[in-house]
CSV table of N, CA and C in Angstrom, one decimal:
chain,number,residue,atom,x,y,z
X,3,MET,N,11.4,12.3,28.8
X,3,MET,CA,11.7,10.7,28.3
X,3,MET,C,13.2,9.9,28.4
X,4,ALA,N,13.3,8.8,28.0
X,4,ALA,CA,14.4,8.4,29.0
X,4,ALA,C,14.7,7.5,27.9
X,5,LEU,N,17.0,7.6,27.6
X,5,LEU,CA,17.1,6.4,27.1
X,5,LEU,C,18.2,6.0,27.8
X,6,VAL,N,18.3,4.1,27.1
X,6,VAL,CA,19.5,3.8,27.7
X,6,VAL,C,20.1,2.9,26.6
X,7,ASP,N,21.6,2.9,27.0
X,7,ASP,CA,22.7,2.7,26.5
X,7,ASP,C,22.2,3.1,25.1
X,8,GLY,N,23.3,4.1,25.2
X,8,GLY,CA,23.6,4.4,23.9
X,8,GLY,C,24.3,5.4,23.9
X,9,TYR,N,24.8,6.3,22.4
X,9,TYR,CA,25.5,7.6,22.1
X,9,TYR,C,24.7,8.9,22.0
X,10,ARG,N,25.7,10.0,22.1
X,10,ARG,CA,24.6,11.2,21.9
X,10,ARG,C,26.4,11.5,21.1
X,11,TYR,N,26.0,12.5,20.1
X,11,TYR,CA,27.1,13.2,19.1
X,11,TYR,C,26.7,14.8,19.7
X,12,GLU,N,27.8,15.8,19.2
X,12,GLU,CA,27.7,17.2,19.8
X,12,GLU,C,28.8,17.5,18.6
X,13,GLY,N,28.2,18.3,17.9
X,13,GLY,CA,29.0,19.3,16.8
X,13,GLY,C,28.9,18.3,15.9
X,14,GLN,N,29.9,18.5,14.8
X,14,GLN,CA,30.2,18.6,13.0
X,14,GLN,C,30.9,17.5,13.0
X,15,PRO,N,30.6,16.0,12.4
X,15,PRO,CA,32.1,15.4,11.9
X,15,PRO,C,33.2,16.3,11.6
X,16,GLY,N,34.0,16.2,12.0
X,16,GLY,CA,35.2,16.3,11.0
X,16,GLY,C,35.0,17.6,11.6
X,17,GLU,N,34.9,18.3,12.7
X,17,GLU,CA,35.1,19.4,13.0
X,17,GLU,C,36.1,19.1,13.5
X,18,VAL,N,36.9,20.3,14.8
X,18,VAL,CA,37.7,20.3,16.3
X,18,VAL,C,37.0,20.1,17.4
X,19,ASP,N,35.4,20.3,17.1
X,19,ASP,CA,34.8,20.6,19.0
X,19,ASP,C,33.5,19.3,18.5
X,20,PHE,N,33.8,18.4,17.8
X,20,PHE,CA,33.2,16.8,17.3
X,20,PHE,C,32.8,16.2,18.8
X,21,ARG,N,32.2,15.4,19.2
X,21,ARG,CA,32.1,15.0,20.2
X,21,ARG,C,31.4,14.0,20.5
X,22,ILE,N,31.7,12.3,21.1
X,22,ILE,CA,30.7,11.7,21.1
X,22,ILE,C,31.1,11.2,22.5
X,23,TYR,N,29.4,11.0,23.6
X,23,TYR,CA,29.2,10.6,24.4
X,23,TYR,C,28.9,9.2,24.6
X,24,ARG,N,29.5,8.5,25.1
X,24,ARG,CA,28.6,7.0,25.5
X,24,ARG,C,27.6,7.2,26.8
X,25,PHE,N,26.3,6.5,26.9
X,25,PHE,CA,25.5,6.7,27.9
X,25,PHE,C,25.2,5.5,28.7
X,26,ASP,N,24.9,5.4,29.7
X,26,ASP,CA,24.1,3.8,30.6
X,26,ASP,C,22.5,4.3,30.5
X,27,LYS,N,22.5,5.9,30.7
X,27,LYS,CA,21.0,6.2,30.7
X,27,LYS,C,20.8,7.7,30.7
X,28,HIS,N,20.4,8.4,29.6
X,28,HIS,CA,19.9,9.9,29.2
X,28,HIS,C,18.3,9.7,29.3
X,29,ALA,N,18.4,11.0,30.0
X,29,ALA,CA,16.8,11.9,30.5
X,29,ALA,C,17.1,13.1,29.6
X,30,VAL,N,15.9,13.5,28.7
X,30,VAL,CA,15.8,14.3,28.3
X,30,VAL,C,14.5,15.1,29.0
X,31,ARG,N,13.7,16.2,28.6
X,31,ARG,CA,12.6,16.1,29.3
X,31,ARG,C,12.4,17.2,28.2
X,32,LEU,N,11.0,16.8,27.8
X,32,LEU,CA,10.2,17.5,26.7
X,32,LEU,C,9.3,17.9,27.2
X,33,ASP,N,9.0,19.6,26.4
X,33,ASP,CA,7.4,20.2,26.5
X,33,ASP,C,6.5,19.7,26.4
X,34,GLU,N,5.4,20.4,27.4
X,34,GLU,CA,4.5,19.7,26.7
X,34,GLU,C,4.1,19.8,25.0
X,35,GLY,N,4.3,21.1,24.8
X,35,GLY,CA,3.8,21.2,23.1
X,35,GLY,C,4.1,20.4,22.2
X,36,GLU,N,6.1,19.8,22.6
X,36,GLU,CA,6.3,19.4,21.7
X,36,GLU,C,5.9,17.7,22.1
X,37,VAL,N,5.7,16.9,22.7
X,37,VAL,CA,4.6,15.9,23.4
X,37,VAL,C,2.9,15.8,21.9
X,38,LYS,N,2.4,16.9,21.6
X,38,LYS,CA,1.1,17.3,21.9
X,38,LYS,C,1.5,17.6,20.8
X,39,LYS,N,2.5,18.0,20.0
X,39,LYS,CA,2.8,18.0,18.8
X,39,LYS,C,3.1,16.7,17.5
X,40,MET,N,3.6,16.0,17.9
X,40,MET,CA,3.9,14.9,18.0
X,40,MET,C,2.6,13.7,17.8
X,41,ALA,N,2.1,14.0,18.2
X,41,ALA,CA,1.2,12.9,18.3
X,41,ALA,C,0.0,13.8,17.2
X,42,ARG,N,-0.2,14.7,16.8
X,42,ARG,CA,-0.9,15.4,15.5
X,42,ARG,C,-0.1,14.2,14.5
X,43,ARG,N,0.7,13.7,14.8
X,43,ARG,CA,1.3,13.2,12.9
X,43,ARG,C,0.0,12.0,12.2
X,44,LEU,N,-0.5,12.4,11.1
X,44,LEU,CA,-2.2,11.8,10.7
X,44,LEU,C,-1.0,10.0,10.8
X,45,TRP,N,-0.1,9.8,10.8
X,45,TRP,CA,-0.2,8.4,10.8
X,45,TRP,C,-0.3,7.9,11.9
X,46,ALA,N,0.1,8.3,13.1
X,46,ALA,CA,-0.1,8.5,14.8
X,46,ALA,C,-1.0,8.2,15.2
X,47,LEU,N,-2.2,8.7,14.2
X,47,LEU,CA,-3.4,8.5,15.0
X,47,LEU,C,-4.0,7.4,14.8
X,48,PRO,N,-5.0,7.1,15.7
X,48,PRO,CA,-5.6,5.6,15.9
X,48,PRO,C,-6.8,5.6,14.9
X,49,THR,N,-6.5,4.4,14.4
X,49,THR,CA,-7.8,3.8,13.3
X,49,THR,C,-9.2,4.2,13.9
X,50,GLU,N,-10.0,3.9,15.1
X,50,GLU,CA,-11.0,4.4,15.9
X,50,GLU,C,-11.0,6.0,15.1
X,51,ARG,N,-10.5,6.5,15.9
X,51,ARG,CA,-10.3,9.0,15.4
X,51,ARG,C,-10.6,8.4,13.8
X,52,LEU,N,-9.6,7.9,13.3
X,52,LEU,CA,-10.5,8.3,11.7
X,52,LEU,C,-11.3,8.3,11.3
X,53,TRP,N,-11.6,7.1,12.3
X,53,TRP,CA,-13.0,6.0,10.7
X,53,TRP,C,-14.5,7.4,11.5
X,54,GLY,N,-14.3,8.0,11.8
X,54,GLY,CA,-15.6,9.3,12.5
X,54,GLY,C,-15.4,10.7,11.9
X,55,SER,N,-14.4,10.9,11.4
X,55,SER,CA,-14.0,12.0,11.2
X,55,SER,C,-14.2,12.4,9.6
X,56,THR,N,-14.8,13.8,9.7
X,56,THR,CA,-14.8,14.7,8.7
X,56,THR,C,-13.5,14.9,7.8
X,57,ARG,N,-12.6,15.4,8.4
X,57,ARG,CA,-11.7,15.9,8.1
X,57,ARG,C,-10.9,15.2,6.8
X,58,LEU,N,-10.6,15.9,5.5
X,58,LEU,CA,-10.0,15.2,4.7
X,58,LEU,C,-9.0,14.8,4.3
X,59,ASN,N,-8.5,15.1,5.7
X,59,ASN,CA,-6.8,14.4,5.5
X,59,ASN,C,-7.1,12.7,6.3
X,60,GLU,N,-7.5,13.6,6.6
X,60,GLU,CA,-8.1,11.9,7.7
X,60,GLU,C,-9.0,10.8,7.0
X,61,ILE,N,-9.6,11.9,6.5
X,61,ILE,CA,-10.6,10.5,5.6
X,61,ILE,C,-9.5,9.6,4.4
X,62,ALA,N,-8.7,10.4,4.0
X,62,ALA,CA,-7.8,9.9,3.6
X,62,ALA,C,-6.7,8.7,3.7
X,63,GLU,N,-6.1,9.1,4.7
X,63,GLU,CA,-5.3,8.2,5.7
X,63,GLU,C,-6.0,6.9,5.6
X,64,LEU,N,-7.5,6.4,6.5
X,64,LEU,CA,-8.0,6.1,6.6
X,64,LEU,C,-8.1,5.5,5.4
X,65,GLN,N,-8.7,5.1,4.4
X,65,GLN,CA,-8.3,5.0,3.0
X,65,GLN,C,-7.8,4.4,2.6
X,66,TRP,N,-6.9,4.7,2.8
X,66,TRP,CA,-4.8,4.3,2.4
X,66,TRP,C,-4.5,2.8,3.6
X,67,ARG,N,-4.8,3.5,4.8
X,67,ARG,CA,-4.8,2.0,5.7
X,67,ARG,C,-5.7,0.8,4.9
X,68,LEU,N,-7.4,1.4,5.1
X,68,LEU,CA,-8.2,0.5,4.0
X,68,LEU,C,-7.8,-0.2,2.8
X,69,ALA,N,-6.9,0.7,2.0
X,69,ALA,CA,-6.3,0.6,0.9
X,69,ALA,C,-5.3,-0.7,0.8
X,70,MET,N,-4.3,-0.9,1.8
X,70,MET,CA,-2.9,-1.4,1.8
X,70,MET,C,-3.6,-2.8,1.4
X,71,PRO,N,-4.5,-3.4,2.4
X,71,PRO,CA,-4.7,-5.4,2.4
X,71,PRO,C,-6.1,-5.4,1.1
X,72,VAL,N,-6.4,-4.5,0.4
X,72,VAL,CA,-6.9,-5.0,-1.0
X,72,VAL,C,-5.6,-5.0,-2.1
X,73,ALA,N,-4.8,-3.7,-1.4
X,73,ALA,CA,-3.9,-3.9,-3.3
X,73,ALA,C,-3.0,-5.4,-2.9
X,74,THR,N,-2.8,-5.9,-1.7
X,74,THR,CA,-2.5,-7.0,-1.4
X,74,THR,C,-2.7,-8.1,-2.2
X,75,LEU,N,-4.3,-8.6,-1.8
X,75,LEU,CA,-5.2,-8.9,-2.5
X,75,LEU,C,-5.2,-9.2,-3.9
X,76,LEU,N,-5.1,-8.1,-4.1
X,76,LEU,CA,-5.2,-7.8,-5.8
X,76,LEU,C,-3.8,-7.9,-6.7
X,77,LEU,N,-2.8,-7.3,-6.2
X,77,LEU,CA,-1.6,-8.2,-6.0
X,77,LEU,C,-1.1,-9.2,-6.1
X,78,ALA,N,-1.4,-9.9,-6.0
X,78,ALA,CA,-1.3,-11.5,-5.4
X,78,ALA,C,-2.0,-11.9,-6.8
X,79,TRP,N,-3.3,-11.2,-7.3
X,79,TRP,CA,-4.2,-12.0,-8.4
X,79,TRP,C,-2.6,-11.5,-9.4
X,80,LEU,N,-3.3,-10.1,-9.8
X,80,LEU,CA,-1.9,-9.8,-10.9
X,80,LEU,C,-1.2,-11.4,-11.0
X,81,GLY,N,-0.2,-10.9,-9.8
X,81,GLY,CA,0.7,-11.6,-9.4
X,81,GLY,C,1.1,-13.7,-10.1
X,82,ALA,N,-0.4,-14.2,-9.8
X,82,ALA,CA,-1.0,-15.6,-10.5
X,82,ALA,C,-1.0,-15.3,-12.0
X,83,LEU,N,-2.0,-14.4,-11.5
X,83,LEU,CA,-2.1,-14.5,-13.9
X,83,LEU,C,-1.0,-14.5,-14.3
X,84,LEU,N,0.1,-13.2,-14.1
X,84,LEU,CA,1.7,-12.8,-15.2
X,84,LEU,C,2.0,-14.4,-14.7
X,85,SER,N,2.1,-14.9,-13.6
X,85,SER,CA,3.5,-16.0,-13.7
X,85,SER,C,3.3,-17.1,-14.8
X,86,ARG,N,1.8,-17.1,-15.6
X,86,ARG,CA,1.8,-18.1,-16.6
X,86,ARG,C,3.0,-17.8,-17.9
X,87,THR,N,3.9,-18.9,-18.3
X,87,THR,CA,4.7,-17.9,-19.2
X,87,THR,C,4.2,-19.3,-20.0
X,88,SER,N,4.6,-19.4,-21.7
X,88,SER,CA,4.8,-20.3,-22.4
X,88,SER,C,6.5,-20.5,-22.0
X,89,PRO,N,6.6,-22.4,-22.5
X,89,PRO,CA,7.9,-22.2,-22.4
X,89,PRO,C,9.2,-21.8,-22.6
X,90,ARG,N,9.1,-21.1,-24.0
X,90,ARG,CA,9.9,-20.1,-25.0
X,90,ARG,C,10.0,-19.0,-24.9
X,91,GLN,N,9.0,-18.5,-23.6
X,91,GLN,CA,9.1,-17.2,-23.1
X,91,GLN,C,10.2,-16.6,-21.8
X,92,GLY,N,10.5,-18.1,-20.5
X,92,GLY,CA,11.1,-18.2,-20.2
X,92,GLY,C,10.7,-17.9,-18.6
X,93,ARG,N,11.2,-17.9,-17.6
X,93,ARG,CA,10.5,-17.6,-16.4
X,93,ARG,C,10.4,-16.1,-16.3
X,94,PHE,N,11.4,-15.3,-16.5
X,94,PHE,CA,11.0,-14.0,-16.0
X,94,PHE,C,10.8,-13.3,-17.4
X,95,GLY,N,9.7,-13.7,-18.6
X,95,GLY,CA,9.3,-13.2,-19.7
X,95,GLY,C,8.2,-11.4,-19.1
X,96,LYS,N,7.4,-11.9,-17.5
X,96,LYS,CA,6.6,-11.1,-17.6
X,96,LYS,C,6.9,-10.1,-16.7
X,97,LEU,N,8.2,-10.4,-16.6
X,97,LEU,CA,8.7,-9.6,-14.3
X,97,LEU,C,8.4,-8.0,-14.7
X,98,PHE,N,9.0,-7.4,-16.0
X,98,PHE,CA,9.3,-6.9,-16.3
X,98,PHE,C,7.7,-5.4,-16.4
X,99,VAL,N,6.6,-6.7,-16.8
X,99,VAL,CA,5.0,-6.1,-17.0
X,99,VAL,C,4.7,-5.9,-15.4
X,100,ALA,N,4.8,-7.1,-14.4
X,100,ALA,CA,4.3,-6.9,-13.5
X,100,ALA,C,5.0,-5.5,-12.5
X,101,ILE,N,6.0,-5.5,-12.5
X,101,ILE,CA,7.2,-4.7,-11.5
X,101,ILE,C,6.6,-2.9,-11.8
X,102,LEU,N,6.5,-3.5,-13.6
X,102,LEU,CA,5.4,-1.9,-14.0
X,102,LEU,C,3.9,-1.3,-13.7
X,103,LEU,N,3.3,-2.3,-13.6
X,103,LEU,CA,2.2,-2.5,-13.4
X,103,LEU,C,2.1,-2.1,-12.3
X,104,PHE,N,3.2,-2.7,-10.8
X,104,PHE,CA,2.9,-2.4,-9.4
X,104,PHE,C,2.9,-0.9,-9.3
X,105,ILE,N,3.9,-0.3,-10.3
X,105,ILE,CA,4.5,1.2,-9.3
X,105,ILE,C,3.5,1.8,-10.4
X,106,ILE,N,3.4,1.6,-12.0
X,106,ILE,CA,1.7,2.4,-12.0
X,106,ILE,C,0.5,2.2,-11.1
X,107,TYR,N,0.8,1.2,-10.1
X,107,TYR,CA,-0.4,1.1,-9.5
X,107,TYR,C,-0.1,1.6,-7.6
X,108,TYR,N,0.0,1.6,-7.6
X,108,TYR,CA,0.5,2.5,-6.3
X,108,TYR,C,0.7,3.5,-6.1
X,109,ASN,N,1.6,4.1,-7.8
X,109,ASN,CA,1.8,5.5,-7.7
X,109,ASN,C,0.0,6.1,-7.6
X,110,THR,N,-0.5,5.4,-8.1
X,110,THR,CA,-1.8,5.8,-8.3
X,110,THR,C,-2.3,6.0,-7.2
X,111,LEU,N,-2.0,5.0,-7.0
X,111,LEU,CA,-3.4,5.7,-5.2
X,111,LEU,C,-2.6,6.3,-4.3
X,112,GLY,N,-1.3,7.0,-4.7
X,112,GLY,CA,-0.6,7.8,-4.0
X,112,GLY,C,-1.6,9.1,-4.7
X,113,VAL,N,-1.7,9.7,-5.6
X,113,VAL,CA,-1.9,10.5,-6.1
X,113,VAL,C,-3.4,10.6,-6.0
X,114,ALA,N,-4.1,9.6,-5.7
X,114,ALA,CA,-5.7,9.4,-5.7
X,114,ALA,C,-5.7,10.1,-4.0
X,115,LYS,N,-4.6,9.3,-3.2
X,115,LYS,CA,-4.6,9.8,-1.4
X,115,LYS,C,-4.5,11.5,-1.3
X,116,ASN,N,-3.7,12.1,-2.7
X,116,ASN,CA,-3.5,13.4,-2.9
X,116,ASN,C,-4.8,14.0,-3.1
X,117,TRP,N,-5.5,13.5,-3.8
X,117,TRP,CA,-6.6,14.4,-4.6
X,117,TRP,C,-7.7,14.3,-3.3
X,118,ILE,N,-8.0,13.2,-3.1
X,118,ILE,CA,-9.1,13.3,-1.9
X,118,ILE,C,-8.9,14.4,-0.6
X,119,VAL,N,-6.9,14.6,-0.4
X,119,VAL,CA,-6.7,15.7,0.4
X,119,VAL,C,-7.6,17.0,0.6
X,120,ARG,N,-6.8,17.3,-1.0
X,120,ARG,CA,-7.2,18.6,-1.6
X,120,ARG,C,-8.6,18.9,-2.4
X,121,GLY,N,-9.7,17.7,-2.4
X,121,GLY,CA,-10.5,18.1,-2.3
X,121,GLY,C,-11.0,17.7,-4.3
X,122,VAL,N,-10.2,17.3,-4.7
X,122,VAL,CA,-10.3,17.1,-6.3
X,122,VAL,C,-11.3,15.8,-6.9
X,123,VAL,N,-11.6,15.1,-5.3
X,123,VAL,CA,-11.8,13.2,-5.7
X,123,VAL,C,-12.9,13.5,-4.6
X,124,PRO,N,-14.3,12.9,-4.5
X,124,PRO,CA,-15.2,13.3,-3.6
X,124,PRO,C,-14.5,11.9,-2.5
X,125,PRO,N,-15.2,11.7,-1.3
X,125,PRO,CA,-14.5,11.1,-0.3
X,125,PRO,C,-15.0,10.1,-0.2
X,126,GLU,N,-15.9,9.9,-0.6
X,126,GLU,CA,-17.1,8.9,-1.0
X,126,GLU,C,-16.4,8.3,-2.4
X,127,LEU,N,-16.0,8.6,-3.5
X,127,LEU,CA,-15.3,7.6,-4.1
X,127,LEU,C,-13.8,7.2,-3.8
X,128,GLY,N,-13.5,8.2,-3.4
X,128,GLY,CA,-11.8,8.2,-2.6
X,128,GLY,C,-10.8,7.4,-3.2
X,129,LEU,N,-10.5,5.9,-2.8
X,129,LEU,CA,-9.5,5.1,-3.6
X,129,LEU,C,-9.9,4.4,-4.4
X,130,TRP,N,-11.0,4.2,-4.4
X,130,TRP,CA,-12.0,2.9,-4.7
X,130,TRP,C,-12.1,2.4,-6.2
X,131,TRP,N,-11.6,3.7,-6.7
X,131,TRP,CA,-11.5,3.7,-8.1
X,131,TRP,C,-10.3,2.9,-9.0
X,132,VAL,N,-9.7,3.3,-8.1
X,132,VAL,CA,-8.0,2.6,-8.6
X,132,VAL,C,-8.1,1.4,-7.8
X,133,HIS,N,-8.9,0.8,-7.2
X,133,HIS,CA,-9.1,-0.9,-7.2
X,133,HIS,C,-10.2,-1.1,-8.4
X,134,ALA,N,-11.0,-0.5,-8.9
X,134,ALA,CA,-11.6,-1.0,-9.9
X,134,ALA,C,-10.9,-0.9,-11.0
X,135,VAL,N,-9.7,-0.3,-11.2
X,135,VAL,CA,-9.6,-0.2,-12.9
X,135,VAL,C,-8.4,-1.3,-12.5
X,136,LEU,N,-7.9,-1.7,-11.1
X,136,LEU,CA,-7.6,-2.6,-10.9
X,136,LEU,C,-7.6,-4.3,-11.4
X,137,LEU,N,-8.9,-3.9,-10.5
X,137,LEU,CA,-10.0,-5.0,-10.7
X,137,LEU,C,-10.5,-5.2,-12.2
X,138,ALA,N,-10.6,-4.4,-12.6
X,138,ALA,CA,-11.6,-5.0,-14.4
X,138,ALA,C,-10.4,-5.2,-15.2
X,139,LEU,N,-8.8,-5.0,-15.3
X,139,LEU,CA,-7.8,-5.5,-15.6
X,139,LEU,C,-7.7,-6.5,-15.4
X,140,LEU,N,-8.0,-7.3,-14.3
X,140,LEU,CA,-7.6,-8.8,-14.2
X,140,LEU,C,-9.2,-9.4,-14.7
X,141,GLY,N,-10.0,-9.1,-14.6
X,141,GLY,CA,-10.6,-9.5,-15.1
X,141,GLY,C,-10.4,-9.6,-16.1
X,142,TRP,N,-10.3,-8.9,-17.4
X,142,TRP,CA,-10.1,-9.3,-18.6
X,142,TRP,C,-8.8,-10.1,-18.8
X,143,LEU,N,-8.2,-9.8,-17.8
X,143,LEU,CA,-6.3,-11.0,-18.2
X,143,LEU,C,-7.2,-12.4,-17.5
X,144,THR,N,-8.2,-12.4,-16.7
X,144,THR,CA,-8.5,-13.9,-16.3
X,144,THR,C,-9.4,-14.5,-17.6
X,145,VAL,N,-9.7,-13.7,-17.7
X,145,VAL,CA,-11.3,-13.9,-19.0
X,145,VAL,C,-10.2,-14.7,-19.9
X,146,ARG,N,-9.1,-13.3,-20.5
X,146,ARG,CA,-8.0,-13.6,-21.7
X,146,ARG,C,-7.7,-15.4,-21.9
X,147,GLN,N,-7.2,-15.5,-20.5
X,147,GLN,CA,-6.2,-16.8,-19.9
X,147,GLN,C,-6.9,-17.5,-19.9
X,148,ILE,N,-8.2,-17.8,-19.0
X,148,ILE,CA,-9.2,-19.2,-19.0
X,148,ILE,C,-9.7,-19.5,-20.5
X,149,GLY,N,-10.5,-18.3,-20.9
X,149,GLY,CA,-11.2,-18.1,-22.2
X,149,GLY,C,-12.6,-17.8,-21.6
X,150,ALA,N,-13.2,-16.7,-22.6
X,150,ALA,CA,-14.9,-16.5,-22.4
X,150,ALA,C,-15.3,-17.5,-22.3
X,151,ARG,N,-15.7,-18.8,-23.3
X,151,ARG,CA,-16.7,-19.3,-23.1
X,151,ARG,C,-15.9,-20.4,-22.3
X,152,TRP,N,-15.5,-21.0,-22.2
X,152,TRP,CA,-15.5,-21.7,-20.6
X,152,TRP,C,-15.8,-20.8,-19.4
X,153,LEU,N,-15.7,-19.6,-19.0
X,153,LEU,CA,-15.7,-18.8,-18.2
X,153,LEU,C,-17.8,-18.7,-18.4
X,154,LEU,N,-18.1,-18.4,-19.7
X,154,LEU,CA,-19.5,-18.9,-19.6
X,154,LEU,C,-20.2,-19.5,-19.3
X,155,ASP,N,-19.6,-21.1,-19.4
X,155,ASP,CA,-21.0,-22.1,-19.4
X,155,ASP,C,-20.1,-22.4,-17.5
X,156,ARG,N,-19.3,-22.5,-17.3
X,156,ARG,CA,-19.1,-22.4,-16.5
X,156,ARG,C,-19.9,-21.0,-14.9
X,157,LEU,N,-20.3,-19.8,-15.4
X,157,LEU,CA,-21.6,-19.3,-14.9
X,157,LEU,C,-22.4,-19.7,-15.1
X,158,ARG,N,-23.6,-20.3,-16.3
X,158,ARG,CA,-24.4,-21.4,-16.5
X,158,ARG,C,-24.3,-22.6,-15.9
X,159,GLY,N,-23.2,-22.9,-15.7
X,159,GLY,CA,-23.7,-24.1,-14.6
X,159,GLY,C,-23.3,-25.6,-15.8
X,160,ARG,N,-22.9,-25.7,-17.0
X,160,ARG,CA,-22.6,-26.5,-17.6
X,160,ARG,C,-21.5,-27.5,-18.2
X,161,VAL,N,-20.3,-26.9,-16.9
X,161,VAL,CA,-19.3,-27.4,-17.4
X,161,VAL,C,-19.2,-28.2,-16.5
X,162,ARG,N,-18.8,-29.9,-17.4
X,162,ARG,CA,-19.0,-30.9,-17.0
X,162,ARG,C,-16.8,-31.1,-16.2
X,163,LEU,N,-17.4,-32.3,-15.5
X,163,LEU,CA,-16.0,-32.1,-14.5
X,163,LEU,C,-15.5,-33.4,-15.6
X,164,ALA,N,-14.6,-33.7,-15.5
X,164,ALA,CA,-13.6,-34.9,-16.2
X,164,ALA,C,-13.9,-36.4,-14.9
X,165,ARG,N,-13.9,-37.6,-15.3
X,165,ARG,CA,-14.2,-38.3,-14.3
X,165,ARG,C,-13.1,-39.2,-14.3
X,166,VAL,N,-12.8,-39.3,-13.2
X,166,VAL,CA,-10.8,-40.1,-13.3
X,166,VAL,C,-11.6,-41.5,-12.4
X,167,ASN,N,-11.0,-42.6,-13.3
X,167,ASN,CA,-11.0,-44.3,-13.3
X,167,ASN,C,-10.3,-44.7,-11.8
């Protein structure tokens, strides 16, 4: 491995023998075992390799990677729902609720990933149950905000659009 234009530190800061070396080019030879060990890190594995895996830790990693785009969409929907406030509530009235829901959701995803690795949750269920819980909450919040009657009429096709002349 070759490093270019940097510094190398030796010793403990504050000690007499502490030294700082500046270099233009610095080459370090890595043993083959160290390189293989680095390549086995789970987050560094390509998604194609994870896709066909039967190992629980690799399945959990794949589901985590797939969960992030889903989480982005669900959290954007949650943000849109929570951004609606009454004039007396102020602009930041629901900010604490939004942050709290995000922390609970993200931590639950992490716990569910750990459960997949440990075999507590079957890989088929994986992280999807966490998304389903948030999706149910989003559905409830949407119906509560829009109104159940309007939503039922819309589903039945009875909603009349206002005419603009």
